[in-house]
PDB file of C-alpha atoms and ligand atoms in Angstrom:
ATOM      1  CA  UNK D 219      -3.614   0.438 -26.689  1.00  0.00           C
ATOM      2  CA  UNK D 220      -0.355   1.155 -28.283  1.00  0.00           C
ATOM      3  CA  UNK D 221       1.362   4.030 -26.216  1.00  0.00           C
ATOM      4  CA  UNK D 222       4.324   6.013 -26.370  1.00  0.00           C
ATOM      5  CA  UNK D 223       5.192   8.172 -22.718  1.00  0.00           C
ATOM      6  CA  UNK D 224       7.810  10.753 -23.402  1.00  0.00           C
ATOM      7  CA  UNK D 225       9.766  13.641 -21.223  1.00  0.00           C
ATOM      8  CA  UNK D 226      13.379  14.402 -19.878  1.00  0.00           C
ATOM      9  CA  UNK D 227      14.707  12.477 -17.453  1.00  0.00           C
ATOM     10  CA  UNK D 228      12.711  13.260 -14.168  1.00  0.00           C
ATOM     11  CA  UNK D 229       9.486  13.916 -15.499  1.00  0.00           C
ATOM     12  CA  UNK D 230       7.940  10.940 -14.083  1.00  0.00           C
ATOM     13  CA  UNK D 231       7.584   8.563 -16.797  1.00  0.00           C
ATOM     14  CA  UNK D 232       8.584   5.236 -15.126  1.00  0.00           C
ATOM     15  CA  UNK D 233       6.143   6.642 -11.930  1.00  0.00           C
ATOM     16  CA  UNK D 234       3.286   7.280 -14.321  1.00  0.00           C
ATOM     17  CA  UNK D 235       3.919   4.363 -15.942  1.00  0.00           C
ATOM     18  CA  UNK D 236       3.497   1.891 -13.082  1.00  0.00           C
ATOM     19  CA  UNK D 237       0.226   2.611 -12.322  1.00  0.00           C
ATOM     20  CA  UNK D 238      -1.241   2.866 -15.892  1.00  0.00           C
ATOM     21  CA  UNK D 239      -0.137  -0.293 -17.330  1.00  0.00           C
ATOM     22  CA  UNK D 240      -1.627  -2.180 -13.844  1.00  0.00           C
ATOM     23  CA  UNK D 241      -4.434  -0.712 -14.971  1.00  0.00           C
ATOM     24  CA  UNK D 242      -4.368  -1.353 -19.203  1.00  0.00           C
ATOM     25  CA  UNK D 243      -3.048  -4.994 -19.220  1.00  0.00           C
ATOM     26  CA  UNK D 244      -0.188  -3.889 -21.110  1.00  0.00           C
ATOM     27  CA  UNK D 245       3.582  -4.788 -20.873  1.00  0.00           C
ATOM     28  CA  UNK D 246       5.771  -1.417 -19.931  1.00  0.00           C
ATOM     29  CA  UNK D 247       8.805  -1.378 -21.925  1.00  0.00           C
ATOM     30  CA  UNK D 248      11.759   0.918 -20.533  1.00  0.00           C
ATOM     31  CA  UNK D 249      14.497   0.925 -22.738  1.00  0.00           C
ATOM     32  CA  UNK D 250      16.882   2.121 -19.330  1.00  0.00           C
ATOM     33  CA  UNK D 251      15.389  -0.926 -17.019  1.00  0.00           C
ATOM     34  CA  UNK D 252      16.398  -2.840 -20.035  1.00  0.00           C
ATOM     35  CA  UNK D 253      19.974  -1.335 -20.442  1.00  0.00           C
ATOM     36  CA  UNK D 254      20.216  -1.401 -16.073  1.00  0.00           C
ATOM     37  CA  UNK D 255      19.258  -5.567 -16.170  1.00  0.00           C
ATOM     38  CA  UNK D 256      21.755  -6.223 -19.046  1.00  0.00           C
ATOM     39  CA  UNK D 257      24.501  -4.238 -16.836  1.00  0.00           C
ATOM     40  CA  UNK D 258      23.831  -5.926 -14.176  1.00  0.00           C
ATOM     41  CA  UNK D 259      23.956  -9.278 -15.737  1.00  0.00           C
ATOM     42  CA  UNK D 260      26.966  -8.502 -17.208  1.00  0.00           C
ATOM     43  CA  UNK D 261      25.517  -9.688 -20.386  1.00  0.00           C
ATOM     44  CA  UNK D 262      27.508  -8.193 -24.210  1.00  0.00           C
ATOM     45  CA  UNK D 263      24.384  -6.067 -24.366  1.00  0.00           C
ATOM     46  CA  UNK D 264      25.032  -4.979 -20.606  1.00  0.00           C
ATOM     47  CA  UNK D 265      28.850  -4.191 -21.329  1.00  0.00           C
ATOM     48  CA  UNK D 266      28.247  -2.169 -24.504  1.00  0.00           C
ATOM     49  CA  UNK D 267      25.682  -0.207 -22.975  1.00  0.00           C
ATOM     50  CA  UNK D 268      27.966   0.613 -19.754  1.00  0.00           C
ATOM     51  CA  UNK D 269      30.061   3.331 -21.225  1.00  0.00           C
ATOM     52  CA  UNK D 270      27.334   4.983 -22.741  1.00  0.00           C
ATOM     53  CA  UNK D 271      24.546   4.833 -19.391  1.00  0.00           C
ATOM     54  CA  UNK D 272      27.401   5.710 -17.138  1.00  0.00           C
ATOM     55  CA  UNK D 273      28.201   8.706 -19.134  1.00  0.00           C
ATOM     56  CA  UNK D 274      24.752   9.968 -19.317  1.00  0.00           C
ATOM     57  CA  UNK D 275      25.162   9.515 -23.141  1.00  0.00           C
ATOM     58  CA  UNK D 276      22.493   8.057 -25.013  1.00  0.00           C
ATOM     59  CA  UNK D 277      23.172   4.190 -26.449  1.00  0.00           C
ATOM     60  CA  UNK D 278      23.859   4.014 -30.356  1.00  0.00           C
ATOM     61  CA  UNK D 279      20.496   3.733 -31.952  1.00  0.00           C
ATOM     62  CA  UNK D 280      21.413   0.385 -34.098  1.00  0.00           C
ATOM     63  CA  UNK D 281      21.724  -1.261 -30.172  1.00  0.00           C
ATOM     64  CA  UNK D 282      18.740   0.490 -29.310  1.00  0.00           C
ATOM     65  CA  UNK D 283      16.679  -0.564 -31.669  1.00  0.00           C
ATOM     66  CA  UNK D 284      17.448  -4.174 -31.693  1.00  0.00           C
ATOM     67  CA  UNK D 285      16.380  -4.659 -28.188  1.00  0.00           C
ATOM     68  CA  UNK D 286      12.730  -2.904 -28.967  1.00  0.00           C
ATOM     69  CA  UNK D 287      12.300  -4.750 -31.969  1.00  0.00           C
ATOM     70  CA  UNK D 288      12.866  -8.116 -30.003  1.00  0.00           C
ATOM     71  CA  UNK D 289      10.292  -7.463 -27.555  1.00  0.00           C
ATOM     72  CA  UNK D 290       7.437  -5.615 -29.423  1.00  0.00           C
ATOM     73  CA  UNK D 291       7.214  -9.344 -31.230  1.00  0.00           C
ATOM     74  CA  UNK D 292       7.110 -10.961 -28.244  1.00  0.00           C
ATOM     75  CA  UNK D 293       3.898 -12.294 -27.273  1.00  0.00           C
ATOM     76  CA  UNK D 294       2.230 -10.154 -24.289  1.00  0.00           C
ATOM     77  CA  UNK D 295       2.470  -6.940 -26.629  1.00  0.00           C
ATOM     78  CA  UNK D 296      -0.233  -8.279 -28.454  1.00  0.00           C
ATOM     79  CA  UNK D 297      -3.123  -6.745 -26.183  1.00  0.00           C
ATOM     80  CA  UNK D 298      -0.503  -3.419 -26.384  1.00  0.00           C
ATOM     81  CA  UNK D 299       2.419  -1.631 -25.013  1.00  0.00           C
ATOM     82  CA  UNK D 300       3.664   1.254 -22.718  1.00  0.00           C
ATOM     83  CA  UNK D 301       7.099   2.442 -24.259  1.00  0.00           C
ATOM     84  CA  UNK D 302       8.731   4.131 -21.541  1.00  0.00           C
ATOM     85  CA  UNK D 303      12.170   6.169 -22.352  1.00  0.00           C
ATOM     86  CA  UNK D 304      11.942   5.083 -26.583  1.00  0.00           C
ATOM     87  CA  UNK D 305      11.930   6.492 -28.789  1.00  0.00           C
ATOM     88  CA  UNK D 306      14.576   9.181 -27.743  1.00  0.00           C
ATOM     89  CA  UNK D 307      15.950  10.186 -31.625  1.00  0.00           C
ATOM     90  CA  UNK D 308      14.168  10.436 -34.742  1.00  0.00           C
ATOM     91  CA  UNK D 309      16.147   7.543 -36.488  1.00  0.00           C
ATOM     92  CA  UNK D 310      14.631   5.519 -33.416  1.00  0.00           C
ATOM     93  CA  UNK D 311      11.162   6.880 -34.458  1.00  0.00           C
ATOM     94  CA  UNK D 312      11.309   6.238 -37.846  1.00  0.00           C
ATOM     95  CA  UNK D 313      12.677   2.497 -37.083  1.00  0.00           C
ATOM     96  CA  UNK D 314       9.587   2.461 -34.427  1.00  0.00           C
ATOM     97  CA  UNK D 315       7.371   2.925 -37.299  1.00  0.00           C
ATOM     98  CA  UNK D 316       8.911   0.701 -39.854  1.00  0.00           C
ATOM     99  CA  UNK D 317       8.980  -1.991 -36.871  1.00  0.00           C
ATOM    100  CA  UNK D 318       5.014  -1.457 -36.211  1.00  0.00           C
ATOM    101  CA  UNK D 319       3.701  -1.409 -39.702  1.00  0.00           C
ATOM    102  CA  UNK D 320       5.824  -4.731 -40.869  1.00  0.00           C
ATOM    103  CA  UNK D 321       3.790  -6.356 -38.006  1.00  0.00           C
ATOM    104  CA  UNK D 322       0.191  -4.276 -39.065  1.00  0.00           C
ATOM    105  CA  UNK D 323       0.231  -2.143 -36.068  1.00  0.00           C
ATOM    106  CA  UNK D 324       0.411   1.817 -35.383  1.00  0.00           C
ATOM    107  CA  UNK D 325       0.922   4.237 -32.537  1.00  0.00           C
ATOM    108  CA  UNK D 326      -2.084   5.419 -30.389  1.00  0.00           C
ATOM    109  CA  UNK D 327      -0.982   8.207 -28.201  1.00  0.00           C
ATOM    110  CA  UNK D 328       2.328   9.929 -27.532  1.00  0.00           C
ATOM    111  CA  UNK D 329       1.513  11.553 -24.377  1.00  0.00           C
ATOM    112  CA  UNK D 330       4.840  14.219 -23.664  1.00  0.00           C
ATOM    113  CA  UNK D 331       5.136  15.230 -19.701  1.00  0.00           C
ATOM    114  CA  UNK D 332       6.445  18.950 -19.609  1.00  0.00           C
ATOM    115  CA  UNK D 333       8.494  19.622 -16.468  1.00  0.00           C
ATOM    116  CA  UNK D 334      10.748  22.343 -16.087  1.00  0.00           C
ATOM    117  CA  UNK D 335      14.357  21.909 -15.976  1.00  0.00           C
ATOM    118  CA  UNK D 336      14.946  23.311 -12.948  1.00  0.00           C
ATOM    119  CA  UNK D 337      12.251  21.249 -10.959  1.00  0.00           C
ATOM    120  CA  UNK D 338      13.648  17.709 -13.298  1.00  0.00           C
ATOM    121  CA  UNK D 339      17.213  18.475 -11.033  1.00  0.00           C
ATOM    122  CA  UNK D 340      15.606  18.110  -7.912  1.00  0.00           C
ATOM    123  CA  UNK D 341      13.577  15.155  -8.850  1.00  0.00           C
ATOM    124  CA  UNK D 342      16.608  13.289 -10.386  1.00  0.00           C
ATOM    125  CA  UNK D 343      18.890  13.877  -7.551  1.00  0.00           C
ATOM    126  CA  UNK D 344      16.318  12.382  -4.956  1.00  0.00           C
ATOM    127  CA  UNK D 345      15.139   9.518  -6.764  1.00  0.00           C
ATOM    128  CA  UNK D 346      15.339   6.450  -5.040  1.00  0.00           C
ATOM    129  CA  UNK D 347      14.982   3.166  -6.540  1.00  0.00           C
ATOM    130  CA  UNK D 348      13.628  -0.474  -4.818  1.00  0.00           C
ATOM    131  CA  UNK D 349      17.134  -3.417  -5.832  1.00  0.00           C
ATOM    132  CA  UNK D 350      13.855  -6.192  -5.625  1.00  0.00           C
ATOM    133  CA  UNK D 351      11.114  -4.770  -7.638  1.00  0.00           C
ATOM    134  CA  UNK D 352      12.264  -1.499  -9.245  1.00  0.00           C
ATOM    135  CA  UNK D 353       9.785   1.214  -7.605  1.00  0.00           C
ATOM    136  CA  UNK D 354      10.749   4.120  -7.837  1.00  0.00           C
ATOM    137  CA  UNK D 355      10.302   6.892  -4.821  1.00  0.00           C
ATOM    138  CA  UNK D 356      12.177  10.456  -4.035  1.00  0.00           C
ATOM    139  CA  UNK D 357      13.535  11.392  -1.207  1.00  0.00           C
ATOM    140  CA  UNK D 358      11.109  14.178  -0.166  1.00  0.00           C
ATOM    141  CA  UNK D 359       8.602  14.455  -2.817  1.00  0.00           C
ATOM    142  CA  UNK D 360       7.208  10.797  -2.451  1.00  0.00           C
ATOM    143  CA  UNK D 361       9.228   9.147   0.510  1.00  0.00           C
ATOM    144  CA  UNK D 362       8.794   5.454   1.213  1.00  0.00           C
ATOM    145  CA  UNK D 363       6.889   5.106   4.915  1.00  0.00           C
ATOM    146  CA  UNK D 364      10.617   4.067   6.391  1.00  0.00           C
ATOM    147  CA  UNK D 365      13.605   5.962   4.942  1.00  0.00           C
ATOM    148  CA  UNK D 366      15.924   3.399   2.377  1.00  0.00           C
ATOM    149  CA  UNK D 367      12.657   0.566   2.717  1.00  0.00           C
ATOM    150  CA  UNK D 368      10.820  -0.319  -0.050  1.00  0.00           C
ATOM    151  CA  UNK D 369       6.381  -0.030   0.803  1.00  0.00           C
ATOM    152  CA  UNK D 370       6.069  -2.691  -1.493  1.00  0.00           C
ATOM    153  CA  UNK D 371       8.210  -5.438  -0.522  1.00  0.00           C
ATOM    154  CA  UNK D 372      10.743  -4.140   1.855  1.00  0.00           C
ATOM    155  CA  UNK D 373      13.366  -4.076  -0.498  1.00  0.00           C
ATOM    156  CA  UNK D 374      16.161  -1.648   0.125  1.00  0.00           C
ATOM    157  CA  UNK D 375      16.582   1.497  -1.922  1.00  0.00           C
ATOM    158  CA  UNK D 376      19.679   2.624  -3.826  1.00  0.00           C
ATOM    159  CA  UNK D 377      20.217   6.002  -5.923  1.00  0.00           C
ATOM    160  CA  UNK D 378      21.646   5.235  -9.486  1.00  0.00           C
ATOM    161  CA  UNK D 379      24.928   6.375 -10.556  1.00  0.00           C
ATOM    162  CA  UNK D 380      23.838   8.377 -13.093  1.00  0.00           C
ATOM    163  CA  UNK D 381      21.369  10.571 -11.239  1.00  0.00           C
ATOM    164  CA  UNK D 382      24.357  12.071  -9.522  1.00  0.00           C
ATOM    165  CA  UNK D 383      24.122  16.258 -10.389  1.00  0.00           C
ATOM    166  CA  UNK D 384      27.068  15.663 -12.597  1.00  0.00           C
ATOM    167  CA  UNK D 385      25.798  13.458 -14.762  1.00  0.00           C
ATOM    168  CA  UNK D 386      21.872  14.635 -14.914  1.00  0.00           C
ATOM    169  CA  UNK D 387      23.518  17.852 -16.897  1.00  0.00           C
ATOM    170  CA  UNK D 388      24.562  15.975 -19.642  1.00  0.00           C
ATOM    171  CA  UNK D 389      21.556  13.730 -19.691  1.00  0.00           C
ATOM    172  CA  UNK D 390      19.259  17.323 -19.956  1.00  0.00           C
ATOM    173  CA  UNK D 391      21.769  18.146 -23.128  1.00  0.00           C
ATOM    174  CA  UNK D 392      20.946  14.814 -24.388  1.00  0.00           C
ATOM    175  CA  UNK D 393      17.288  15.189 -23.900  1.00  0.00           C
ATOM    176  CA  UNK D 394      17.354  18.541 -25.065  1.00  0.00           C
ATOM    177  CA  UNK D 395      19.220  18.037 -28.769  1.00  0.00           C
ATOM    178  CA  UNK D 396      18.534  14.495 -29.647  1.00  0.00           C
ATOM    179  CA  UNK D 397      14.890  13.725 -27.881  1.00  0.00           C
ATOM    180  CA  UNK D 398      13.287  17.080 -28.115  1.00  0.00           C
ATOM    181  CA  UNK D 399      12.880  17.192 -31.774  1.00  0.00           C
ATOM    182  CA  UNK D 400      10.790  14.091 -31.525  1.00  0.00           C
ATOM    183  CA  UNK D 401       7.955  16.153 -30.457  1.00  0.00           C
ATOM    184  CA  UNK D 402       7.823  17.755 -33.496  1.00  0.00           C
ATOM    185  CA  UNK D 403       7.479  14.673 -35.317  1.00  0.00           C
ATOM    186  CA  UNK D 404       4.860  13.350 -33.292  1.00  0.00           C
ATOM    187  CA  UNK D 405       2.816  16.167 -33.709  1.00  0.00           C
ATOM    188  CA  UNK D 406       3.108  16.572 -36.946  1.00  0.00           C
ATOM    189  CA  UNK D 407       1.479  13.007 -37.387  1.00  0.00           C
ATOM    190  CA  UNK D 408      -1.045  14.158 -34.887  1.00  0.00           C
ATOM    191  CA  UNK D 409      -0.167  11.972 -32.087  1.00  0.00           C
ATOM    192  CA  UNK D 410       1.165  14.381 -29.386  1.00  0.00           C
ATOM    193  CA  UNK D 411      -0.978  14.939 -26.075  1.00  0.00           C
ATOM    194  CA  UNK D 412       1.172  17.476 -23.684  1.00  0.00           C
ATOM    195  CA  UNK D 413       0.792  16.999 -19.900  1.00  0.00           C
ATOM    196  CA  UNK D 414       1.703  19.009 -17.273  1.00  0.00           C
ATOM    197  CA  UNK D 415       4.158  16.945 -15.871  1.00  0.00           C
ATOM    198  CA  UNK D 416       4.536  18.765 -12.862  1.00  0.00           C
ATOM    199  CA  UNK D 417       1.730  18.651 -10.331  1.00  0.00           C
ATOM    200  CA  UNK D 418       0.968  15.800  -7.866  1.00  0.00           C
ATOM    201  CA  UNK D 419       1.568  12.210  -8.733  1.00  0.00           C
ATOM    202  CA  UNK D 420      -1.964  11.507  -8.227  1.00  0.00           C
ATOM    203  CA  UNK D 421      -3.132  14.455  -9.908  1.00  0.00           C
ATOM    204  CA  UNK D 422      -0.914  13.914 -13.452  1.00  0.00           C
ATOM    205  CA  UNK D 423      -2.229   9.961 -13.364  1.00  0.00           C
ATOM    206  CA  UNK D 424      -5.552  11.150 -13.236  1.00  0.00           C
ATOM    207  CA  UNK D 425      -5.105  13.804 -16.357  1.00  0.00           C
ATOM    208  CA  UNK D 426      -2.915  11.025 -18.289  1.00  0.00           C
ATOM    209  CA  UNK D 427      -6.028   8.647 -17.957  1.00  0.00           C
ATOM    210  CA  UNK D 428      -8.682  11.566 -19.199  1.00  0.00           C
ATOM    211  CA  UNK D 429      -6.265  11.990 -22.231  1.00  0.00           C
ATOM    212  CA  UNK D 430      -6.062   8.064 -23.152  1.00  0.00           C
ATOM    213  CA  UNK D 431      -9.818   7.861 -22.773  1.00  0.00           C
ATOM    214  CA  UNK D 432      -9.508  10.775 -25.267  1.00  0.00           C
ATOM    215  CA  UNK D 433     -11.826  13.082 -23.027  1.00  0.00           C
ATOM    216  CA  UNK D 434      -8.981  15.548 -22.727  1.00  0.00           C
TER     217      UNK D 434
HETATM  218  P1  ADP A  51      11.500   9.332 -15.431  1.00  0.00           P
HETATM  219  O1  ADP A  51      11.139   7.878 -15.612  1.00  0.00           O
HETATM  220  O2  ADP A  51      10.765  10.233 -16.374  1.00  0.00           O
HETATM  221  O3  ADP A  51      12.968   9.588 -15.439  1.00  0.00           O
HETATM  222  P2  ADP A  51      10.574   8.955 -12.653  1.00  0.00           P
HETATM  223  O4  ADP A  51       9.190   8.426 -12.779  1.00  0.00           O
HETATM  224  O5  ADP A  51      11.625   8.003 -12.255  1.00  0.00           O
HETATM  225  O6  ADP A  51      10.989   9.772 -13.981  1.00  0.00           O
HETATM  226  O7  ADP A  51      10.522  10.175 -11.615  1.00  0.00           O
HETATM  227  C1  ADP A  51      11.710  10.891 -11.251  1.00  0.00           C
HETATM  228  C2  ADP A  51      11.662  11.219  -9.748  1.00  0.00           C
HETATM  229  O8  ADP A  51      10.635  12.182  -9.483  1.00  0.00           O
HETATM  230  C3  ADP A  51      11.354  10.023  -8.863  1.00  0.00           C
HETATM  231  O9  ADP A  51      12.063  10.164  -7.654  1.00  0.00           O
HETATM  232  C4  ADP A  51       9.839  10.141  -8.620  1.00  0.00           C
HETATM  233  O10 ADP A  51       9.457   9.586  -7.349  1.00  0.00           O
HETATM  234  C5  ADP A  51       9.631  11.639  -8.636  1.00  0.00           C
HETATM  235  N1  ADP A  51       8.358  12.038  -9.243  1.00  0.00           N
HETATM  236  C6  ADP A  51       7.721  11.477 -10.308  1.00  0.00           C
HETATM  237  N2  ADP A  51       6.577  12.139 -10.603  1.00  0.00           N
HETATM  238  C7  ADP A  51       6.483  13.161  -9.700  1.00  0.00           C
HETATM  239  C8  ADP A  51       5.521  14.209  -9.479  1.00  0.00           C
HETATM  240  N3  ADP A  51       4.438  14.335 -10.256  1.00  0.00           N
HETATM  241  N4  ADP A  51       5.765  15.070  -8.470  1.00  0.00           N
HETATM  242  C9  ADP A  51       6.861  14.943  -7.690  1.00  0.00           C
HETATM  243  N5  ADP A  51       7.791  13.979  -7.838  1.00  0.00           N
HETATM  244  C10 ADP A  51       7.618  13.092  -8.834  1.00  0.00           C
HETATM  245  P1  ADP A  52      15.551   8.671 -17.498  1.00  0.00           P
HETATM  246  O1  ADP A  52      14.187   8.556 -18.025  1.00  0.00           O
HETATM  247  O2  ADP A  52      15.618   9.023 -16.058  1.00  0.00           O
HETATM  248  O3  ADP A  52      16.452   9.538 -18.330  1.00  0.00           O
HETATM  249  P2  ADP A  52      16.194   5.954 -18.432  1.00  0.00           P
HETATM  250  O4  ADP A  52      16.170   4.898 -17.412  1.00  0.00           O
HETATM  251  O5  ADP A  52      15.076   6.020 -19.400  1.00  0.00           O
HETATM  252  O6  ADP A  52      16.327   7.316 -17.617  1.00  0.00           O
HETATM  253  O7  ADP A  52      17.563   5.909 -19.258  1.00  0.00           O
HETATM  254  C1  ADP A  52      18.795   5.763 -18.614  1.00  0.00           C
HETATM  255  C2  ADP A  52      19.908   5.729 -19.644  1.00  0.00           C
HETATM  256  O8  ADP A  52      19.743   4.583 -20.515  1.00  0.00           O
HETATM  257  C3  ADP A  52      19.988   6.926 -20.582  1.00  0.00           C
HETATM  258  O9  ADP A  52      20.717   8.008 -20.036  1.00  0.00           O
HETATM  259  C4  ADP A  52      20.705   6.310 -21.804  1.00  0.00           C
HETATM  260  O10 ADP A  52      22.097   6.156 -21.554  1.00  0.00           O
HETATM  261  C5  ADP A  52      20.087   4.903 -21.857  1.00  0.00           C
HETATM  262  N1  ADP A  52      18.879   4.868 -22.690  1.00  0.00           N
HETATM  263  C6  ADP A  52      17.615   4.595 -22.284  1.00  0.00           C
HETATM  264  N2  ADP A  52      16.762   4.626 -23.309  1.00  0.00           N
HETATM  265  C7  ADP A  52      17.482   4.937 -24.410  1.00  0.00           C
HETATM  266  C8  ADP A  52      17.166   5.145 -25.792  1.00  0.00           C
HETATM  267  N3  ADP A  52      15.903   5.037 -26.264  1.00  0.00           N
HETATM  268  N4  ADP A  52      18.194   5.452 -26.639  1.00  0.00           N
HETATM  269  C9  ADP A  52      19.457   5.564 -26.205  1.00  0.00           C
HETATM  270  N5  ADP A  52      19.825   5.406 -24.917  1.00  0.00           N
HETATM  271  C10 ADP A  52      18.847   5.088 -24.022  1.00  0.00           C
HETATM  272 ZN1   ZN A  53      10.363  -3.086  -3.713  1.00  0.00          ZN
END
């Protein structure tokens, strides 16, 4: 299953994600946990990324695209993938597409998870992320069992620089000029499936599995 899981920042894309690709097999590719490990590393990649991440800007699209063209060929995308957070312009789409077809492949589902702007504030500004294995919780609205301590492996938890309020406004613009025209596109190939994006955690896995099993 080849899948595409769009929405603005906060709408729950890396959560979602998590649990579905446990469940497909697949490799989940996010574009940020990319851009956050080169950072980190320090790596050219990493550095030329900085000023862009840190400024809630999105990365050039000729950077971008490089990276997701690197790992779609690598070999555990073969049973599939879950892109997480890319495509977020349309020149990114339209390289997507070029990049699939040269290797035979095409796009499943584009499942879109609506959330309004004023609830995608809250969740960014509480979202806390595990150092050791990247889970993701919030503050109030899925709280590990011991405040800062990761459930999973008792990692601590640190809030990214770029979820401060400051910076979550222009990451909204971003979303809202470059990445919302995408949907468009997508439905005009007849990929789209919209999600409510804003219920339960539980309850929008269980509606994101109906639509991939195409019951929905
Ligand atoms: P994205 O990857 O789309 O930016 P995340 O999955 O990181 O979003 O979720 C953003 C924040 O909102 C996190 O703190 C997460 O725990 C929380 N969250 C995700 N989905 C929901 C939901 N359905 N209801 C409430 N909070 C959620
Ligand atoms: P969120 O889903 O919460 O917005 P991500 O982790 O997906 O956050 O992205 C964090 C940052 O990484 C973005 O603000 C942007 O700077 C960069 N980034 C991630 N994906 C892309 C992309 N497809 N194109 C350009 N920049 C990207
Ligand atoms: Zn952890």
């Amino acid at each position: 299953m080849n899948l595409i899981l769009m929405g603005p920042p906060g709408a729950g894309k890396g959560t979602q994600a998590e649990r579905i690709v446990a469940e497909y097999g697949i490799p989940h590719i996010s574009t940020g946990d990319a851009f956050r490990a080169a950072m980190k590393q320090g790596t050219p990649l990493g550095v030329k990324a900085k000023e862009y991440v840190d400024a809630g800007k999105l990365v050039p699209d000729d950077v971008t695209i490089g990276i997701v063209r690197e790992r779609l060929q690598q070999d555990d995308c073969k049973a599939g993938f879950m892109l997480d957070g890319f495509p977020r312009t349309i020149s990114q789409a339209e390289a997507l597409d070029d990049i699939l077809s040269s290797m035979g492949r095409g796009i499943d589902h584009v499942v879109d998870l609506k959330v309004d702007r004023s609830l995608l504030l809250a969740r960014l500004t509480g979202r806390r992320i595990c150092k050791s294995c990247g889970s993701t919780y919030h503050v109030m609205f899925n709280p590990p069992a011991q405040e800062g301590v990761c459930n999973k492996c008792g990692g601590e938890l640190y809030q990214r620089s770029d979820d401060s309020e400051e910076k979550v406004g222009t990451r909204l613009d971003e979303y809202t000029n470059k990445t919302a025209p995408l949907l468009d596109y997508y439905r005009g190939k007849g990929l789209l499936r919209e999600l409510n994006g804003e219920r339960e955690i539980d309850e929008v896995t269980a509606e994101l599995r109906e639509t991939l099993r195409g019951q929905a």
